[in-house]
XYZ file of C-alpha atoms in Angstrom:
600
model
C 10.307 1.122 -31.879
C 7.296 -1.163 -31.450
C 4.937 -0.823 -34.424
C 1.314 -0.235 -33.590
C -1.193 -2.748 -34.953
C -2.853 -1.489 -38.154
C -6.595 -1.369 -38.610
C -7.765 -3.867 -41.281
C -8.109 -2.111 -44.653
C -11.792 -2.933 -45.161
C -12.598 -1.671 -41.639
C -10.593 1.478 -42.367
C -12.546 1.983 -45.603
C -15.856 1.692 -43.754
C -14.810 4.473 -41.386
C -13.585 6.624 -44.295
C -16.929 6.182 -46.042
C -18.851 7.129 -42.907
C -16.653 10.199 -42.427
C -17.136 11.300 -46.059
C -20.893 10.652 -45.988
C -21.171 12.784 -42.876
C -19.726 15.787 -44.760
C -22.425 15.867 -47.461
C -25.343 17.250 -45.470
C -23.632 20.547 -44.692
C -23.226 21.418 -48.414
C -26.884 21.045 -49.520
C -28.157 24.541 -48.716
C -25.015 26.366 -49.991
C -25.270 24.408 -53.275
C -28.963 25.297 -53.781
C -28.308 28.969 -53.009
C -25.272 29.068 -55.321
C -27.171 27.461 -58.203
C -30.062 29.934 -57.895
C -27.612 32.851 -57.700
C -25.886 31.734 -60.901
C -29.218 31.447 -62.699
C -30.084 34.986 -61.650
C -26.676 36.494 -62.544
C -25.748 34.601 -65.727
C -29.074 34.037 -67.460
C -29.807 35.907 -70.678
C -31.815 35.243 -73.843
C -29.077 33.017 -75.285
C -28.388 30.705 -72.310
C -31.399 30.878 -69.969
C -32.680 27.396 -70.778
C -29.243 25.757 -70.518
C -28.374 27.439 -67.209
C -31.762 26.665 -65.677
C -31.470 23.028 -66.775
C -27.961 22.906 -65.287
C -29.167 24.428 -61.998
C -32.087 21.998 -61.728
C -29.904 18.934 -62.366
C -27.248 20.181 -59.929
C -29.804 20.729 -57.167
C -31.394 17.323 -57.769
C -27.971 15.641 -57.678
C -27.076 17.331 -54.393
C -30.441 16.351 -52.827
C -29.945 12.761 -53.979
C -26.413 12.659 -52.541
C -27.696 14.001 -49.177
C -30.568 11.461 -49.116
C -28.255 8.597 -50.054
C -25.723 9.610 -47.391
C -28.413 9.775 -44.701
C -29.730 6.362 -45.761
C -26.291 4.741 -45.659
C -25.384 6.322 -42.322
C -28.599 4.945 -40.820
C -27.513 1.395 -41.696
C -24.509 -0.661 -40.695
C -21.907 -0.525 -43.439
C -20.272 -3.935 -43.453
C -16.596 -4.319 -44.419
C -17.660 -6.876 -47.064
C -19.733 -4.258 -48.908
C -17.303 -1.382 -48.469
C -15.475 -1.951 -51.785
C -18.703 -2.081 -53.764
C -19.930 1.081 -52.072
C -16.616 2.792 -52.891
C -17.036 2.024 -56.598
C -20.598 3.333 -56.491
C -19.458 6.534 -54.821
C -16.789 7.036 -57.480
C -19.351 6.687 -60.278
C -21.764 9.109 -58.619
C -19.000 11.671 -58.060
C -17.834 11.355 -61.658
C -21.387 12.357 -62.656
C -21.439 15.136 -60.040
C -18.053 16.482 -61.177
C -19.066 16.395 -64.840
C -22.324 18.176 -63.971
C -20.441 21.009 -62.273
C -17.998 21.205 -65.180
C -20.955 21.518 -67.612
C -21.624 24.960 -66.148
C -18.833 26.153 -68.426
C -20.726 24.770 -71.474
C -23.925 26.496 -70.368
C -22.419 29.922 -69.599
C -18.999 30.504 -71.203
C -19.216 32.207 -74.614
C -22.756 33.438 -73.958
C -22.162 35.774 -71.055
C -20.053 38.816 -70.281
C -16.408 38.801 -69.314
C -17.416 39.342 -65.687
C -19.805 36.402 -65.976
C -17.016 34.211 -67.399
C -14.731 35.154 -64.505
C -17.558 34.276 -62.118
C -18.045 30.841 -63.733
C -14.342 29.986 -63.508
C -14.176 31.233 -59.906
C -17.240 29.176 -58.942
C -15.822 26.017 -60.496
C -12.457 26.590 -58.762
C -14.249 27.124 -55.424
C -16.383 24.009 -55.893
C -13.247 21.963 -56.594
C -11.573 23.319 -53.436
C -14.662 22.704 -51.334
C -15.017 19.161 -52.679
C -11.379 18.512 -51.838
C -12.051 19.102 -48.145
C -15.310 17.095 -48.058
C -14.174 14.210 -50.277
C -10.563 14.001 -49.055
C -11.242 11.194 -46.510
C -11.459 8.883 -49.572
C -8.827 10.038 -52.048
C -10.086 8.012 -55.084
C -13.545 9.610 -54.770
C -12.050 13.109 -54.946
C -9.877 12.064 -57.893
C -13.035 10.901 -59.696
C -14.868 14.191 -58.968
C -11.899 16.446 -59.742
C -10.933 14.637 -62.952
C -14.515 14.728 -64.274
C -14.903 18.452 -63.560
C -11.478 19.253 -65.030
C -12.084 17.270 -68.228
C -15.475 18.835 -68.920
C -14.238 22.359 -68.059
C -10.993 21.950 -70.028
C -12.849 20.704 -73.101
C -15.072 23.790 -73.092
C -12.140 26.162 -72.630
C -10.270 24.492 -75.480
C -13.221 24.725 -77.871
C -13.483 28.486 -77.403
C -10.226 28.851 -79.418
C -8.990 31.839 -77.456
C -5.399 32.058 -76.145
C -6.695 33.502 -72.868
C -9.074 30.592 -72.385
C -6.332 28.152 -73.382
C -4.097 29.622 -70.677
C -6.969 29.338 -68.247
C -7.289 25.639 -69.138
C -3.603 25.100 -68.315
C -4.071 26.959 -65.024
C -7.059 24.723 -64.208
C -4.872 21.648 -64.736
C -2.191 23.024 -62.413
C -4.810 24.042 -59.823
C -6.351 20.578 -59.936
C -2.925 18.980 -59.515
C -2.307 21.109 -56.410
C -5.696 20.098 -55.024
C -4.864 16.432 -55.609
C -1.695 16.799 -53.542
C -3.621 18.420 -50.702
C -6.357 15.793 -50.979
C -3.786 13.008 -50.635
C -2.384 14.618 -47.487
C -5.918 15.085 -46.157
C -6.705 11.424 -46.833
C -3.603 10.290 -44.960
C -4.458 12.568 -42.036
C -7.990 11.157 -41.952
C -6.664 7.593 -41.939
C -4.265 8.400 -39.098
C -7.076 10.031 -37.104
C -9.328 7.018 -37.644
C -6.535 4.628 -36.658
C -5.751 6.674 -33.538
C -9.435 6.758 -32.563
C -9.655 2.998 -32.801
C -6.415 2.603 -30.858
C -7.901 4.763 -28.097
C -11.094 2.735 -28.155
C -9.048 -0.445 -28.006
C -7.021 0.909 -25.087
C -10.200 1.925 -23.276
C -11.701 -1.511 -23.851
C -8.500 -3.199 -22.751
C -8.409 -0.991 -19.654
C -12.039 -1.863 -18.943
C -11.322 -5.576 -19.290
C -8.202 -5.333 -17.132
C -10.139 -3.317 -14.547
C -12.836 -5.998 -14.488
C -10.154 -8.669 -14.123
C -8.493 -6.711 -11.306
C -11.828 -6.241 -9.563
C -12.609 -9.920 -10.002
C -9.184 -10.838 -8.624
C -9.738 -8.450 -5.691
C -13.129 -10.005 -4.992
C -11.608 -13.478 -5.256
C -8.841 -12.472 -2.837
C -11.386 -11.072 -0.382
C -13.490 -14.223 -0.679
C -10.393 -16.379 -0.198
C -9.383 -14.334 2.839
C -12.907 -14.631 4.255
C -12.907 -18.374 3.570
C -9.520 -18.636 5.277
C -10.792 -16.753 8.303
C -13.911 -18.928 8.477
C -11.841 -22.097 8.150
C -9.409 -21.011 10.843
C -12.267 -20.012 13.118
C -14.045 -23.340 12.604
C -10.846 -25.369 12.993
C -9.811 -23.373 16.054
C -13.222 -23.830 17.667
C -13.259 -27.584 17.038
C -9.716 -27.945 18.383
C -10.367 -25.805 21.453
C -13.204 -28.004 22.698
C -11.169 -31.179 23.387
C -8.061 -29.227 24.457
C -10.154 -27.207 26.911
C -11.650 -30.411 28.332
C -8.192 -31.979 28.461
C -6.891 -29.089 30.575
C -9.766 -29.493 33.018
C -9.140 -33.223 33.396
C -5.378 -32.695 33.842
C -6.075 -30.185 36.629
C -8.390 -32.656 38.339
C -5.788 -35.425 37.890
C -3.100 -33.220 39.459
C -5.151 -33.081 42.675
C -5.063 -36.873 43.079
C -2.375 -39.039 44.635
C 0.162 -40.099 42.009
C 3.487 -41.866 41.962
C 6.680 -40.033 40.977
C 6.603 -41.538 37.484
C 2.962 -40.586 37.119
C 3.741 -37.020 38.199
C 6.485 -36.886 35.525
C 4.055 -38.171 32.889
C 1.467 -35.633 34.066
C 4.035 -32.833 33.834
C 4.843 -33.836 30.240
C 1.153 -34.035 29.374
C 0.536 -30.579 30.867
C 3.530 -29.164 28.965
C 2.153 -30.593 25.720
C -1.273 -29.191 26.549
C 0.285 -25.805 27.286
C 2.095 -25.781 23.903
C -1.157 -26.595 22.075
C -3.014 -23.933 24.037
C -0.379 -21.322 23.198
C -0.677 -22.062 19.467
C -4.445 -21.663 19.675
C -3.959 -18.476 21.689
C -1.802 -17.136 18.892
C -4.611 -17.783 16.415
C -7.029 -16.086 18.796
C -4.765 -13.051 19.164
C -4.668 -12.682 15.382
C -8.461 -13.103 15.099
C -9.049 -10.487 17.794
C -6.851 -8.021 15.929
C -8.750 -8.726 12.678
C -12.046 -8.299 14.531
C -10.939 -4.943 15.934
C -11.867 -5.869 19.512
C -8.424 -5.155 21.004
C -8.848 -1.983 23.062
C -5.594 -0.681 24.551
C -5.681 0.165 28.271
C -3.372 3.180 28.311
C -1.320 3.938 31.395
C 2.097 5.221 32.359
C 4.587 2.483 33.164
C 8.332 1.979 33.433
C 9.989 -0.005 30.682
C 12.700 -1.674 32.737
C 10.428 -4.126 34.645
C 8.911 -5.165 31.337
C 12.379 -5.690 29.790
C 13.423 -7.719 32.838
C 10.332 -9.897 32.536
C 10.938 -10.596 28.826
C 14.590 -11.363 29.511
C 13.706 -13.790 32.316
C 11.249 -15.582 30.016
C 13.282 -15.761 26.801
C 16.965 -15.608 27.787
C 16.965 -19.388 28.506
C 15.996 -19.973 24.861
C 18.997 -17.912 23.746
C 21.274 -19.741 26.194
C 20.077 -23.089 24.799
C 21.168 -21.981 21.314
C 24.514 -20.661 22.530
C 23.804 -17.037 21.618
C 23.975 -13.905 23.802
C 20.834 -12.141 25.078
C 21.296 -8.611 26.413
C 18.941 -5.776 27.318
C 20.238 -2.326 28.179
C 19.111 -0.708 31.400
C 16.713 2.223 31.086
C 14.885 4.542 33.475
C 12.396 5.601 30.784
C 8.641 5.540 31.199
C 6.075 5.519 28.411
C 2.316 5.873 28.056
C 0.830 2.806 26.416
C -0.725 -0.588 27.209
C 1.954 -2.610 29.031
C 0.351 -5.976 28.166
C 0.221 -5.187 24.437
C 3.739 -3.728 24.425
C 4.964 -6.850 26.223
C 3.297 -9.095 23.644
C 4.803 -7.126 20.750
C 8.258 -7.261 22.356
C 7.897 -10.962 23.170
C 7.063 -11.756 19.542
C 9.975 -9.665 18.238
C 12.497 -11.203 20.645
C 11.238 -14.751 20.026
C 11.571 -14.155 16.290
C 15.097 -12.779 16.709
C 16.201 -15.801 18.767
C 14.599 -18.224 16.302
C 16.504 -16.835 13.304
C 19.870 -16.211 14.999
C 22.400 -19.035 15.053
C 25.477 -17.121 16.238
C 26.114 -13.747 17.809
C 23.160 -12.570 19.837
C 20.078 -10.483 20.467
C 20.050 -6.980 21.963
C 17.006 -5.113 23.318
C 17.566 -1.382 23.729
C 15.711 1.921 24.137
C 16.561 5.172 22.350
C 15.103 8.634 22.878
C 13.973 10.553 19.798
C 12.396 13.860 20.733
C 9.304 13.108 22.791
C 9.281 9.498 21.608
C 10.900 6.374 22.970
C 12.010 3.774 20.438
C 12.168 0.144 21.562
C 14.698 -1.710 19.408
C 15.296 -5.436 19.005
C 18.622 -6.159 17.283
C 19.832 -9.564 16.111
C 22.767 -10.972 14.160
C 20.629 -13.507 12.343
C 20.044 -14.359 8.697
C 18.671 -10.926 7.787
C 15.798 -10.242 5.442
C 15.947 -9.442 1.728
C 14.475 -6.006 0.818
C 11.706 -7.561 -1.292
C 10.560 -9.532 1.782
C 10.229 -6.564 4.156
C 6.488 -6.235 3.569
C 5.792 -9.950 3.150
C 7.092 -10.977 6.567
C 4.293 -8.991 8.226
C 1.669 -11.068 6.413
C -0.038 -13.840 8.349
C 1.454 -17.365 8.056
C 4.468 -16.071 6.124
C 7.761 -17.552 7.337
C 11.320 -17.368 6.068
C 13.257 -20.610 5.766
C 10.428 -22.866 6.911
C 9.106 -24.434 3.734
C 8.562 -27.714 5.593
C 6.286 -25.888 8.126
C 8.192 -27.097 11.184
C 5.781 -26.398 14.075
C 8.747 -25.648 16.324
C 9.212 -22.481 14.289
C 5.713 -21.264 15.099
C 2.768 -20.457 12.869
C 4.129 -17.406 11.083
C 1.767 -15.080 12.946
C 4.162 -13.382 15.376
C 5.065 -10.398 13.209
C 1.513 -10.062 11.842
C 0.245 -9.887 15.432
C 3.007 -7.456 16.429
C 2.174 -5.108 13.568
C -1.567 -5.367 14.244
C -1.054 -4.550 17.921
C 1.217 -1.626 17.026
C -1.573 -0.250 14.825
C -4.058 -0.785 17.684
C -1.735 1.327 19.868
C -1.560 3.968 17.155
C 2.190 3.461 16.782
C 4.562 2.273 14.067
C 6.602 -0.912 13.830
C 9.481 -0.607 11.383
C 12.244 -2.854 10.087
C 15.826 -2.399 8.914
C 17.815 -5.404 7.773
C 20.977 -6.451 5.953
C 20.837 -9.999 4.500
C 23.434 -12.200 6.174
C 24.184 -9.674 8.924
C 20.990 -9.243 10.920
C 17.890 -7.133 11.482
C 16.500 -4.503 13.809
C 12.810 -3.975 14.576
C 11.747 -0.648 16.075
C 8.559 0.149 17.997
C 7.914 3.839 18.657
C 6.087 4.772 21.863
C 5.148 8.151 23.413
C 7.587 8.925 26.218
C 6.283 10.063 29.598
C 8.508 12.382 31.631
C 6.017 12.878 34.478
C 5.804 10.690 37.556
C 4.844 7.085 37.050
C 1.390 5.796 37.821
C 1.339 3.008 40.315
C 1.868 -0.270 38.585
C -0.967 -2.724 38.675
C -0.265 -5.485 41.185
C 0.419 -8.857 39.723
C -2.680 -11.005 39.777
C -1.860 -14.299 41.371
C -3.832 -17.496 41.006
C -5.346 -18.591 44.309
C -3.911 -21.543 46.073
C -5.491 -24.932 45.769
C -6.744 -24.721 49.368
C -8.974 -21.753 48.618
C -12.390 -22.941 47.459
C -15.911 -21.683 46.836
C -19.123 -22.324 48.713
C -21.671 -21.861 45.934
C -23.879 -23.606 43.393
C -22.794 -23.294 39.739
C -24.878 -23.958 36.628
C -22.728 -25.034 33.644
C -24.202 -24.828 30.116
C -22.203 -26.477 27.325
C -23.184 -28.730 24.415
C -19.940 -30.747 24.667
C -20.236 -33.647 27.103
C -16.519 -33.884 27.845
C -16.393 -30.185 28.723
C -19.414 -30.500 31.008
C -17.828 -33.487 32.782
C -14.473 -31.738 33.159
C -16.105 -28.556 34.490
C -18.173 -30.517 37.016
C -15.120 -32.369 38.318
C -12.991 -29.208 38.546
C -15.703 -27.131 40.237
C -16.386 -29.980 42.678
C -12.674 -30.026 43.549
C -13.013 -26.295 44.352
C -15.886 -26.994 46.752
C -18.764 -26.093 44.431
C -21.964 -27.977 43.804
C -22.706 -28.122 40.126
C -25.511 -28.756 37.636
C -24.744 -29.144 33.939
C -27.061 -28.631 30.946
C -26.539 -28.841 27.195
C -29.390 -26.512 26.151
C -31.184 -23.384 27.340
C -34.454 -25.136 28.203
C -32.691 -27.768 30.313
C -30.697 -25.036 32.078
C -33.929 -23.201 32.963
C -35.450 -26.402 34.344
C -32.382 -27.109 36.512
C -32.233 -23.499 37.697
C -35.888 -23.539 38.790
C -35.226 -26.681 40.830
C -32.071 -25.205 42.377
C -31.293 -21.518 41.709
C -27.621 -21.013 40.786
C -25.184 -18.595 42.426
C -23.147 -18.442 39.196
C -23.769 -19.373 35.536
C -20.894 -20.472 33.287
C -22.037 -20.951 29.696
C -20.432 -21.796 26.392
C -21.134 -19.046 23.856
C -22.147 -21.244 20.914
C -24.899 -23.716 21.764
C -27.009 -26.045 19.671
C -29.581 -24.899 17.093
C -27.630 -21.680 16.435
C -28.424 -20.368 19.930
C -25.917 -18.663 22.197
C -24.862 -18.585 25.815
C -25.763 -14.896 25.845
C -29.381 -15.907 25.200
C -29.204 -18.492 28.007
C -27.827 -15.948 30.501
C -30.436 -13.360 29.460
C -33.233 -15.916 29.959
C -31.933 -16.924 33.402
C -31.463 -13.311 34.494
C -35.045 -12.589 33.427
C -36.189 -15.214 35.972
C -33.632 -14.848 38.773
C -32.657 -11.203 38.567
C -30.348 -9.057 36.442
C -27.606 -9.338 39.058
C -27.099 -13.090 38.538
C -23.288 -13.516 38.142
C -22.305 -15.109 34.819
C -19.338 -15.972 32.644
C -19.195 -16.801 28.932
C -16.627 -19.230 27.543
C -16.051 -19.581 23.808
C -13.863 -21.479 21.410
C -14.829 -19.201 18.515
C -12.173 -17.043 16.900
C -14.226 -15.735 13.961
C -14.011 -11.898 14.015
C -17.797 -11.516 13.713
C -18.381 -13.953 16.588
C -15.857 -12.138 18.758
C -17.609 -8.826 18.152
C -21.010 -10.367 18.915
C -19.784 -11.991 22.151
C -18.066 -8.833 23.276
C -21.220 -6.786 22.656
C -23.151 -8.843 25.249
C -21.249 -7.194 28.094
C -20.842 -10.556 29.851
C -17.224 -11.364 30.825
C -15.756 -13.591 28.141
C -13.090 -16.308 28.496
C -11.507 -18.165 25.600
C -10.925 -21.887 25.380
C -8.696 -23.503 26.372
C -9.128 -21.762 29.747
C -6.404 -22.141 32.337
C -7.928 -23.355 35.639
C -6.166 -20.473 37.419
C -7.699 -18.061 34.943
C -11.179 -19.523 35.510
C -10.694 -19.316 39.291
C -9.598 -15.681 39.029
C -12.543 -14.795 36.759
C -15.035 -16.474 39.111
C -13.586 -14.595 42.063
C -13.823 -11.259 40.248
C -17.403 -11.801 39.066
C -18.645 -13.017 42.463
C -17.025 -10.092 44.279
C -18.606 -7.594 41.886
C -15.300 -6.438 40.449
C -15.258 -5.552 36.782
C -13.635 -8.069 34.496
C -12.562 -7.022 31.025
C -15.294 -8.343 28.722
C -12.644 -9.440 26.257
C -10.599 -11.350 28.875
C -8.446 -13.471 26.573
C -4.902 -14.673 25.847
C -3.711 -11.085 25.359
C -4.723 -10.429 28.959
C -3.582 -13.829 30.145
C -0.024 -12.768 29.473
C -0.336 -9.923 31.986
C -0.033 -12.480 34.783
């Protein structure tokens, strides 16, 4: 058993003194009334003066004790002075006990038998009452009880009567019994005081721990916010040059090149594509955090989606020498096919990455009115204590060296976030060393299928535009790349780096389309630029916003403008498709982004 820490003795004594002092006030009025009653009942010609003197001294002593207790309670009793105060209390209670015992000298032998019985009964009652009020400090009660007993016993002995002598012996025995009870009462008081301080200590410790937990929670929130801000800033700064690079590569691809140059261009475009996909992954995660992913629910068949994922990822499994299988299904579900495809792609990619032998199986199982998509693998498995951790952002198993070929550690975090956006659950079962299975539950649709949305194809290089475009971007390389690409598509183009310059160029040559970066100089935005231009040239002026921001707050702000939004780095085919949609008056999802890019 672990022993509880004991309260320091001097501190314990202070609390005992305060407890005992607090008991005095309640006995003042009963003492005054009792003294006056005894004067009235016991007084006669022989003892009137002695009894009245006794009553006056007793009342004065009780008033002094009450005043002294109130004075001491109003001050802070320091542990250093507690011992001295204890000795003082013992002296005062010796006087008080002797004063009560002197009642026997004033009344016994000069009053009737009934009066003598009353005196002894009063003194016995006073001793019992003092035991309860003085018990918190046992030595103080001993001082009071011993003084009263000695004075009373001396008077009984001097009366030289066998009955009084027997009464003296009984008083000794009664006092001894009271001492035993007083000792028990003192121990109980000490335990109560110790327990009270333990509770206070526990409360204080709980308060401190709560403050520490709250501080740690605030620090974690601040760290998470700082992480999000850093990722957003880093992503934005990286997207600018990568976006410009993609534009220049597209322009370069339209020039005459040798075979070796075409090979080098293909490698450069593949590298650009890999960088863009990593940034898209960060954007997907930021969009989920921002809460701007809005599922577009529809009924669709699962098999075409499974075929598409298999066509994309089976070559990766073949390259590792493992088997990739997906079971045929005729099931249809109601959900967002693009989001379900992204979840499944992340789960399958993860399974292939962590499987070295055996294979990966994608299957569907019916459970009531639900369809469960399952991704099985025979990989390394996941320890039970890691089941929650693997869904945290940037958490990877077996990649302490942060090999970029193993991704960023966001796939499962994105998959779980998208599952929540769909209102569904993503669960995991795993056996370390034998493999894992991830399950996504979707509502099954037994009715007829809605017509599937036709695949959106990028226009051929021969198809161009006959229009004037105003580009607004504060990055010179992006402006140059956009001008060259739009010129290759048959557009004439003006480029500005600020709102005022854009207005000047537009007045000289009104644009048919405005393409603006969202974040401009001096904390201004492309939304402001488009609003200013529409105020001059009409609310129907077609416009597109392009942003490299991934901060959740920025994403929400950009989305709230209602202007179609593209995310850097923008694929040229995606830009062409967006321009076509805006110019033809077709609605374009205002959060057009990598999540949607994967629909194509």
